[in-house]
Tab-separated table of C-alpha atoms and ligand atoms in Angstrom:
chain	number	residue	atom	x	y	z
A	1	MET	CA	54.957	69.559	106.732
A	2	MET	CA	54.375	72.705	104.806
A	3	ILE	CA	51.072	73.809	106.349
A	4	ASP	CA	51.870	72.790	109.926
A	5	LYS	CA	52.922	76.252	111.052
A	6	TYR	CA	49.605	77.909	110.154
A	7	LYS	CA	46.738	78.372	112.618
A	8	LYS	CA	43.728	79.558	110.641
A	9	ILE	CA	43.411	78.068	107.183
A	10	VAL	CA	40.875	78.755	104.450
A	11	ILE	CA	40.750	75.903	101.955
A	12	LYS	CA	39.169	76.813	98.633
A	13	ILE	CA	38.131	73.848	96.558
A	14	GLY	CA	37.592	74.428	92.870
A	15	SER	CA	34.912	72.701	90.801
A	16	SER	CA	37.640	70.857	88.901
A	17	SER	CA	38.832	69.213	92.134
A	18	ILE	CA	35.532	68.191	93.698
A	19	ILE	CA	33.630	67.231	90.547
A	20	ASN	CA	34.605	64.293	88.437
A	21	SER	CA	34.963	65.648	84.909
A	22	LYS	CA	33.508	62.476	83.322
A	23	THR	CA	30.522	61.688	85.570
A	24	LYS	CA	29.882	65.355	86.484
A	25	LYS	CA	29.158	64.120	90.016
A	26	ILE	CA	31.012	64.732	93.246
A	27	ASP	CA	34.239	62.786	93.357
A	28	THR	CA	33.448	61.111	96.667
A	29	ASP	CA	36.684	59.112	96.770
A	30	TRP	CA	38.660	62.313	96.665
A	31	LEU	CA	36.338	64.043	99.110
A	32	LYS	CA	36.779	61.195	101.593
A	33	LYS	CA	40.543	61.576	101.405
A	34	LEU	CA	40.335	65.303	101.834
A	35	CYS	CA	38.051	64.907	104.872
A	36	LYS	CA	40.520	62.463	106.418
A	37	ASP	CA	43.236	65.077	106.008
A	38	ILE	CA	40.988	67.834	107.352
A	39	LYS	CA	40.401	65.793	110.472
A	40	LYS	CA	44.139	65.709	111.114
A	41	TYR	CA	44.389	69.476	111.076
A	42	HIS	CA	41.033	70.302	112.606
A	43	LYS	CA	42.220	69.356	116.093
A	44	ASP	CA	44.571	72.236	116.621
A	45	LYS	CA	43.793	74.586	113.744
A	46	LYS	CA	40.806	76.549	112.608
A	47	ILE	CA	39.631	75.361	109.196
A	48	ILE	CA	37.210	77.097	106.862
A	49	ILE	CA	36.133	75.552	103.574
A	50	VAL	CA	35.086	77.550	100.532
A	51	CYS	CA	33.687	75.092	98.028
A	52	SER	CA	32.666	75.636	94.399
A	53	GLY	CA	30.620	73.282	92.308
A	54	ALA	CA	27.001	74.200	93.015
A	55	ILE	CA	26.306	75.432	89.499
A	56	ALA	CA	28.190	72.609	87.782
A	57	LEU	CA	26.478	69.963	89.940
A	58	GLY	CA	23.044	71.504	89.630
A	59	SER	CA	23.279	71.846	85.885
A	60	SER	CA	24.164	68.193	85.478
A	61	LEU	CA	21.170	67.293	87.656
A	62	ILE	CA	18.583	69.450	85.924
A	63	LYS	CA	19.893	70.184	82.466
A	64	LYS	CA	21.687	66.958	81.688
A	65	ASN	CA	25.090	68.551	81.225
A	66	LYS	CA	24.092	71.328	78.869
A	67	ILE	CA	26.226	74.404	79.389
A	68	LEU	CA	24.111	77.048	81.076
A	69	ARG	CA	24.480	80.582	79.771
A	70	ARG	CA	21.555	82.562	81.186
A	71	LEU	CA	21.960	83.893	84.708
A	72	GLU	CA	18.569	82.591	85.881
A	73	ASP	CA	19.472	79.082	84.711
A	74	LYS	CA	22.746	79.234	86.603
A	75	GLN	CA	20.948	80.542	89.681
A	76	ALA	CA	18.386	77.753	89.554
A	77	ALA	CA	21.152	75.186	89.040
A	78	ALA	CA	23.089	76.598	92.003
A	79	SER	CA	20.119	76.134	94.312
A	80	VAL	CA	19.870	72.481	93.296
A	81	GLY	CA	23.596	71.812	93.403
A	82	GLN	CA	24.217	73.588	96.692
A	83	ILE	CA	22.061	71.116	98.650
A	84	GLU	CA	24.018	68.229	97.212
A	85	LEU	CA	27.328	69.925	98.008
A	86	ALA	CA	26.353	70.641	101.616
A	87	HIS	CA	24.949	67.124	101.973
A	88	GLN	CA	28.191	65.491	100.846
A	89	TRP	CA	30.298	67.650	103.139
A	90	ARG	CA	28.055	66.867	106.073
A	91	LEU	CA	28.100	63.158	105.339
A	92	HIS	CA	31.848	62.836	104.995
A	93	LEU	CA	32.889	65.077	107.875
A	94	LYS	CA	30.300	63.575	110.197
A	95	LYS	CA	32.183	60.287	109.914
A	96	HIS	CA	35.009	62.093	111.676
A	97	ARG	CA	32.622	63.639	114.216
A	98	ILE	CA	33.027	67.074	112.736
A	99	ASN	CA	30.028	69.362	112.409
A	100	ILE	CA	29.668	71.681	109.473
A	101	ALA	CA	27.702	74.864	108.855
A	102	GLN	CA	26.530	76.161	105.512
A	103	VAL	CA	27.430	79.830	104.991
A	104	LEU	CA	26.228	81.516	101.799
A	105	ILE	CA	27.715	84.924	101.138
A	106	THR	CA	26.937	87.650	98.630
A	107	LEU	CA	29.311	90.316	97.434
A	108	GLU	CA	27.393	92.858	99.508
A	109	ASP	CA	28.118	90.868	102.655
A	110	SER	CA	31.775	91.664	102.192
A	111	GLU	CA	31.420	95.175	100.727
A	112	VAL	CA	29.017	96.746	103.213
A	113	ARG	CA	30.971	97.192	106.419
A	114	ARG	CA	28.112	96.399	108.814
A	115	ARG	CA	27.295	93.160	107.005
A	116	TYR	CA	30.967	92.303	106.735
A	117	LEU	CA	31.384	92.627	110.501
A	118	ASN	CA	28.293	90.531	111.030
A	119	ALA	CA	29.499	87.735	108.734
A	120	ARG	CA	32.852	87.852	110.498
A	121	LYS	CA	31.224	87.437	113.896
A	122	THR	CA	29.164	84.473	112.724
A	123	ILE	CA	32.086	82.656	111.128
A	124	ASN	CA	34.321	83.250	114.148
A	125	THR	CA	31.596	81.966	116.468
A	126	LEU	CA	31.332	78.787	114.408
A	127	LEU	CA	35.107	78.326	114.515
A	128	ASN	CA	35.198	78.867	118.264
A	129	ASN	CA	32.643	76.060	118.555
A	130	LYS	CA	34.820	73.778	116.420
A	131	VAL	CA	32.273	73.756	113.603
A	132	ILE	CA	33.697	73.940	110.080
A	133	PRO	CA	31.983	76.601	107.955
A	134	VAL	CA	31.426	75.468	104.363
A	135	VAL	CA	31.145	78.670	102.391
A	136	ASN	CA	29.919	79.404	98.873
A	137	GLU	CA	28.594	82.440	97.089
A	138	ASN	CA	24.834	82.809	97.426
A	139	ASP	CA	24.507	82.292	93.677
A	140	THR	CA	20.732	82.017	93.765
A	141	VAL	CA	20.278	85.673	94.659
A	142	ALA	CA	23.502	87.259	93.406
A	143	THR	CA	22.851	89.246	90.235
A	144	GLU	CA	25.298	89.644	87.357
A	145	GLU	CA	26.534	93.120	88.346
A	146	ILE	CA	26.904	92.390	92.013
A	147	ARG	CA	28.424	89.009	92.365
A	148	TYR	CA	31.854	87.543	92.809
A	149	GLY	CA	31.338	84.929	90.108
A	150	ASP	CA	34.473	83.142	91.223
A	151	ASN	CA	35.257	81.601	94.566
A	152	ASP	CA	38.949	82.516	94.499
A	153	ARG	CA	38.300	86.139	95.405
A	154	LEU	CA	35.422	85.163	97.684
A	155	ALA	CA	37.782	82.851	99.587
A	156	ALA	CA	40.362	85.645	99.829
A	157	ARG	CA	37.763	88.014	101.254
A	158	VAL	CA	36.710	85.348	103.765
A	159	ALA	CA	40.377	84.823	104.700
A	160	GLN	CA	40.733	88.550	105.248
A	161	MET	CA	37.450	88.751	107.153
A	162	ILE	CA	38.542	86.256	109.772
A	163	ASP	CA	42.290	87.051	109.820
A	164	ALA	CA	43.351	83.690	108.408
A	165	ASP	CA	47.078	83.139	107.997
A	166	LEU	CA	46.852	80.772	105.011
A	167	LEU	CA	44.590	80.448	101.986
A	168	ILE	CA	44.953	77.206	100.038
A	169	LEU	CA	43.571	77.240	96.506
A	170	LEU	CA	43.094	73.561	95.632
A	171	SER	CA	42.740	73.327	91.902
A	172	ASP	CA	43.691	71.360	88.791
A	173	VAL	CA	47.003	73.202	88.491
A	174	ASP	CA	49.933	72.809	90.840
A	175	GLY	CA	50.993	76.436	90.758
A	176	LEU	CA	51.862	79.449	88.659
A	177	TYR	CA	54.026	78.837	85.593
A	178	ASP	CA	55.995	81.363	83.588
A	179	LYS	CA	54.072	80.212	80.464
A	180	ASN	CA	51.046	78.021	79.890
A	181	PRO	CA	52.340	74.538	80.876
A	182	LYS	CA	49.710	72.813	78.720
A	183	LYS	CA	51.150	74.420	75.616
A	184	ASN	CA	54.831	74.797	76.520
A	185	LYS	CA	56.955	71.854	77.611
A	186	ASP	CA	59.674	74.128	78.974
A	187	ALA	CA	57.286	76.108	81.211
A	188	LYS	CA	58.759	76.634	84.663
A	189	LYS	CA	56.850	76.816	87.913
A	190	ILE	CA	57.431	79.750	90.239
A	191	ASN	CA	57.558	78.284	93.730
A	192	GLU	CA	57.672	81.448	95.792
A	193	ILE	CA	56.321	84.895	94.996
A	194	SER	CA	56.650	87.891	97.282
A	195	VAL	CA	55.536	90.686	94.934
A	196	ILE	CA	52.764	90.615	92.346
A	197	ASN	CA	53.976	92.782	89.491
A	198	LYS	CA	52.987	93.079	85.827
A	199	THR	CA	55.194	90.110	84.864
A	200	ILE	CA	53.392	87.823	87.314
A	201	GLU	CA	50.001	89.057	86.104
A	202	LYS	CA	50.999	88.393	82.507
A	203	MET	CA	51.966	84.811	83.375
A	204	ALA	CA	48.577	84.305	84.990
A	205	ASN	CA	46.693	85.542	81.934
A	206	SER	CA	48.106	82.706	79.867
A	207	GLN	CA	46.679	79.976	82.110
A	208	THR	CA	43.020	79.032	82.426
A	209	SER	CA	41.088	76.069	83.817
A	210	ILE	CA	38.339	73.953	82.256
A	211	LEU	CA	35.611	73.638	84.904
A	212	GLY	CA	36.030	76.600	87.247
A	213	SER	CA	35.211	80.143	86.287
A	214	GLY	CA	38.350	81.945	87.384
A	215	GLY	CA	41.519	80.343	86.067
A	216	MET	CA	44.854	81.762	87.173
A	217	THR	CA	43.837	85.435	86.902
A	218	THR	CA	41.363	85.268	89.779
A	219	LYS	CA	43.872	83.237	91.798
A	220	ILE	CA	46.360	86.069	91.464
A	221	ALA	CA	43.635	88.567	92.423
A	222	ALA	CA	42.950	86.419	95.495
A	223	ALA	CA	46.640	86.280	96.377
A	224	LYS	CA	46.833	90.060	96.079
A	225	ILE	CA	43.987	90.509	98.584
A	226	CYS	CA	45.627	88.105	101.026
A	227	MET	CA	49.151	89.493	100.708
A	228	ASN	CA	48.017	92.847	102.077
A	229	ASN	CA	46.387	91.120	105.003
A	230	GLY	CA	49.155	89.047	106.513
A	231	CYS	CA	47.860	85.846	104.881
A	232	ASP	CA	49.952	83.568	102.641
A	233	THR	CA	48.295	82.057	99.559
A	234	LEU	CA	49.129	78.637	98.230
A	235	ILE	CA	48.103	77.271	94.826
A	236	THR	CA	48.321	73.511	94.406
A	237	ASP	CA	46.713	70.382	93.002
A	238	SER	CA	48.633	68.309	95.608
A	239	GLU	CA	48.361	64.529	95.710
A	240	LYS	CA	44.953	62.977	95.205
A	241	ASN	CA	45.473	60.617	98.147
A	242	LYS	CA	46.494	63.243	100.653
A	243	PRO	CA	45.238	66.565	99.379
A	244	LEU	CA	46.501	68.573	102.354
A	245	SER	CA	49.300	66.629	103.977
A	246	SER	CA	51.116	66.056	100.682
A	247	ILE	CA	51.524	69.759	99.955
A	248	THR	CA	55.180	70.632	99.482
A	249	LYS	CA	57.169	73.547	98.120
A	250	GLN	CA	57.680	71.518	94.945
A	251	ASN	CA	54.034	70.807	94.150
A	252	SER	CA	52.761	74.318	94.827
A	253	SER	CA	53.303	78.040	94.411
A	254	ILE	CA	53.208	80.175	97.515
A	255	PHE	CA	52.538	83.913	97.622
A	256	LEU	CA	54.061	85.327	100.774
A	257	ALA	CA	52.166	87.934	102.765
A	258	ASN	CA	53.568	91.434	103.250
A	259	LYS	CA	55.368	91.794	106.533
A	260	ASN	CA	53.455	94.916	107.583
A	261	PRO	CA	49.755	94.393	106.976
A	262	SER	CA	47.518	97.441	107.292
A	263	SER	CA	44.868	97.736	110.011
A	264	SER	CA	41.809	95.545	109.554
A	265	ARG	CA	39.512	98.441	108.663
A	266	LYS	CA	41.963	99.722	106.060
A	267	GLN	CA	42.321	96.201	104.655
A	268	TRP	CA	38.587	95.982	104.221
A	269	LEU	CA	38.649	99.296	102.366
A	270	LEU	CA	41.622	98.426	100.205
A	271	ASN	CA	40.143	95.168	99.031
A	272	HIS	CA	36.737	96.533	98.203
A	273	LEU	CA	35.802	94.985	94.875
A	274	HIS	CA	33.112	97.362	93.655
A	275	PRO	CA	33.495	100.979	94.755
A	276	SER	CA	30.250	102.941	94.189
A	277	GLY	CA	31.883	105.908	92.490
A	278	PHE	CA	35.057	107.868	91.913
A	279	ILE	CA	36.632	111.261	92.255
A	280	ARG	CA	39.498	112.728	90.284
A	281	ILE	CA	41.826	115.082	92.113
A	282	ASP	CA	44.357	117.819	91.316
A	283	ASP	CA	48.043	118.002	92.080
A	284	GLY	CA	47.569	119.716	95.457
A	285	ALA	CA	45.193	117.025	96.687
A	286	ASN	CA	47.535	114.347	95.386
A	287	GLN	CA	50.322	115.845	97.499
A	288	ALA	CA	47.975	115.990	100.493
A	289	ILE	CA	47.216	112.277	100.151
A	290	LYS	CA	50.910	111.496	99.828
A	291	ASN	CA	51.406	113.345	103.135
A	292	ASN	CA	48.608	111.365	104.818
A	293	LYS	CA	46.193	114.293	104.918
A	294	SER	CA	42.429	114.303	104.360
A	295	LEU	CA	40.858	115.004	100.972
A	296	LEU	CA	39.118	118.397	100.787
A	297	PRO	CA	36.551	119.515	98.192
A	298	ALA	CA	38.970	122.158	96.882
A	299	GLY	CA	41.214	119.492	95.348
A	300	ILE	CA	38.480	117.635	93.445
A	301	ILE	CA	38.126	118.152	89.709
A	302	GLU	CA	35.622	115.472	88.744
A	303	VAL	CA	33.165	113.134	90.406
A	304	GLY	CA	31.237	110.171	89.001
A	305	GLY	CA	29.225	107.061	89.827
A	306	ASN	CA	26.343	106.777	92.197
A	307	PHE	CA	27.232	106.928	95.856
A	308	ASN	CA	25.800	107.940	99.184
A	309	ARG	CA	27.494	109.195	102.292
A	310	GLY	CA	29.372	106.267	103.849
A	311	ASP	CA	29.979	104.460	100.543
A	312	VAL	CA	33.413	103.426	99.342
A	313	ILE	CA	34.776	105.390	96.371
A	314	SER	CA	37.971	105.327	94.320
A	315	VAL	CA	40.361	108.256	94.031
A	316	TYR	CA	42.112	108.897	90.715
A	317	PHE	CA	44.880	111.300	89.897
A	318	PRO	CA	44.895	112.373	86.211
A	319	LYS	CA	46.994	110.214	83.919
A	320	LYS	CA	47.665	107.806	86.756
A	321	GLU	CA	45.905	104.711	87.904
A	322	LYS	CA	43.748	104.550	90.980
A	323	ILE	CA	45.804	106.009	93.827
A	324	ALA	CA	43.518	105.511	96.838
A	325	VAL	CA	40.154	104.337	98.120
A	326	GLY	CA	38.115	105.884	100.866
A	327	ILE	CA	34.738	106.415	102.462
A	328	SER	CA	32.884	109.477	101.239
A	329	ALA	CA	31.471	111.837	103.853
A	330	TYR	CA	28.938	113.154	101.303
A	331	ASP	CA	26.441	111.895	98.703
A	332	ILE	CA	27.437	112.360	95.072
A	333	ASN	CA	24.878	115.160	94.613
A	334	GLU	CA	26.429	117.067	97.485
A	335	VAL	CA	29.956	116.514	96.172
A	336	LYS	CA	28.868	117.900	92.783
A	337	LYS	CA	27.803	121.140	94.495
A	338	ILE	CA	30.974	121.635	96.541
A	339	ILE	CA	33.530	120.471	93.991
A	340	GLY	CA	36.545	122.825	93.898
A	341	LYS	CA	35.149	124.944	96.778
A	342	LYS	CA	36.755	125.862	100.077
A	343	SER	CA	35.606	123.836	103.084
A	344	LYS	CA	34.345	126.927	104.875
A	345	GLU	CA	31.900	127.538	101.995
A	346	ILE	CA	30.222	124.131	102.537
A	347	PRO	CA	27.539	125.303	105.035
A	348	SER	CA	26.339	128.158	102.824
A	349	ILE	CA	26.255	125.994	99.655
A	350	LEU	CA	24.582	122.925	101.168
A	351	GLY	CA	22.566	124.786	103.757
A	352	TYR	CA	23.868	122.750	106.652
A	353	GLU	CA	27.060	122.148	108.596
A	354	GLY	CA	28.915	119.109	107.191
A	355	ARG	CA	32.409	117.740	107.511
A	356	ASP	CA	35.314	119.793	106.156
A	357	GLU	CA	36.665	116.913	104.125
A	358	ILE	CA	35.190	114.675	101.439
A	359	ILE	CA	37.275	111.756	102.681
A	360	HIS	CA	38.770	111.950	106.145
A	361	LYS	CA	42.350	110.650	106.427
A	362	ASP	CA	41.206	107.843	108.766
A	363	ASP	CA	38.830	106.656	106.047
A	364	LEU	CA	41.419	106.772	103.254
A	365	VAL	CA	43.916	104.113	102.116
A	366	LYS	CA	46.653	104.773	99.601
A	367	ILE	CA	47.322	102.163	96.952
A	368	ILE	CA	51.022	101.485	96.741
A	369	LEU	CA	51.986	101.315	93.067
B	401	LIG	N1	29.830	79.677	93.260
B	401	LIG	C1	30.046	78.851	92.107
B	401	LIG	C2	29.484	77.462	92.330
B	401	LIG	O1	29.466	76.976	93.424
B	401	LIG	C3	31.505	78.651	91.787
B	401	LIG	C4	32.262	79.805	91.244
B	401	LIG	C5	33.657	79.356	90.830
B	401	LIG	O2	33.781	78.617	89.844
B	401	LIG	O3	34.614	79.643	91.539
B	401	LIG	O4	29.105	76.803	91.419
């Protein structure tokens, strides 16, 4: 079977799969079947579940199916729905003698390195104890600017965090089509993708889902995160009766991981979703980065955002897209003072001895365009 060869699998379940679109309640028949399948794989694989549906469930419980628009309403709904979600998972996996743990993650937990490492340790400890983590975004506290908003990218970050080798995105679509299959009868499914280029991204933009928040665009973003990390990504709606064991090449699209994943620290950097600021560099610095050298203040022509020493920032080269990301050795106010200056001038300008480089080469990852 298609997923047999994998050892550590993150299964992301979209709202459209777990919630019955008519009753707006959990589709327990489907959940039972999924749990039966999970049991099969749980014995000799590590399984992590990322499950959406808290907001949708909560809103049907407290607002009688009205669409919630304000963030505080969604947050309140999530806190109601999340209990129900966790309860149902516990109930149905307990029948198979499987324990679950509820893990609620915020964007910061994956963006701040210390918290990221901590979340990783916790999830790995659960897995080593044969407990299945059921993960969701901590919607109740996540604010508009700093939240994932979709569980596709959250699941990809979790997959990366714990070095999973497969991410399954269970959804209401069985894969990526070259055009929107709901509108075009001749739309063709792409069964295997090894590079995400502009054409693939364009295909994704034409396909959206009804209940979930992400549609195909966030699925592609998730696949992109995983591909750099040695993790394959599979999009499928599989068979309702056997959600996992019925997955085949025909009823899915698989994004194959790059053969040479970068080191885990560099992966974390590369997949950072919200860098705190940016710097723009000149031609000399661009060459230095190409040659795997550190980034010195002399090569910087502009700085922006709001960052402190140790924060992740983006590096732009004029007229080009983002070319790298890295960890800044200085606060933005310090960078503003030493912009364009020689490294040996740093102590006299700042009044103390700092590092020679703004971003050290070990803290810098190039984006391959
Ligand atoms: N965290 C959201 C929820 O549980 C789901 C976001 C999404 O649709 O992926 O309701």
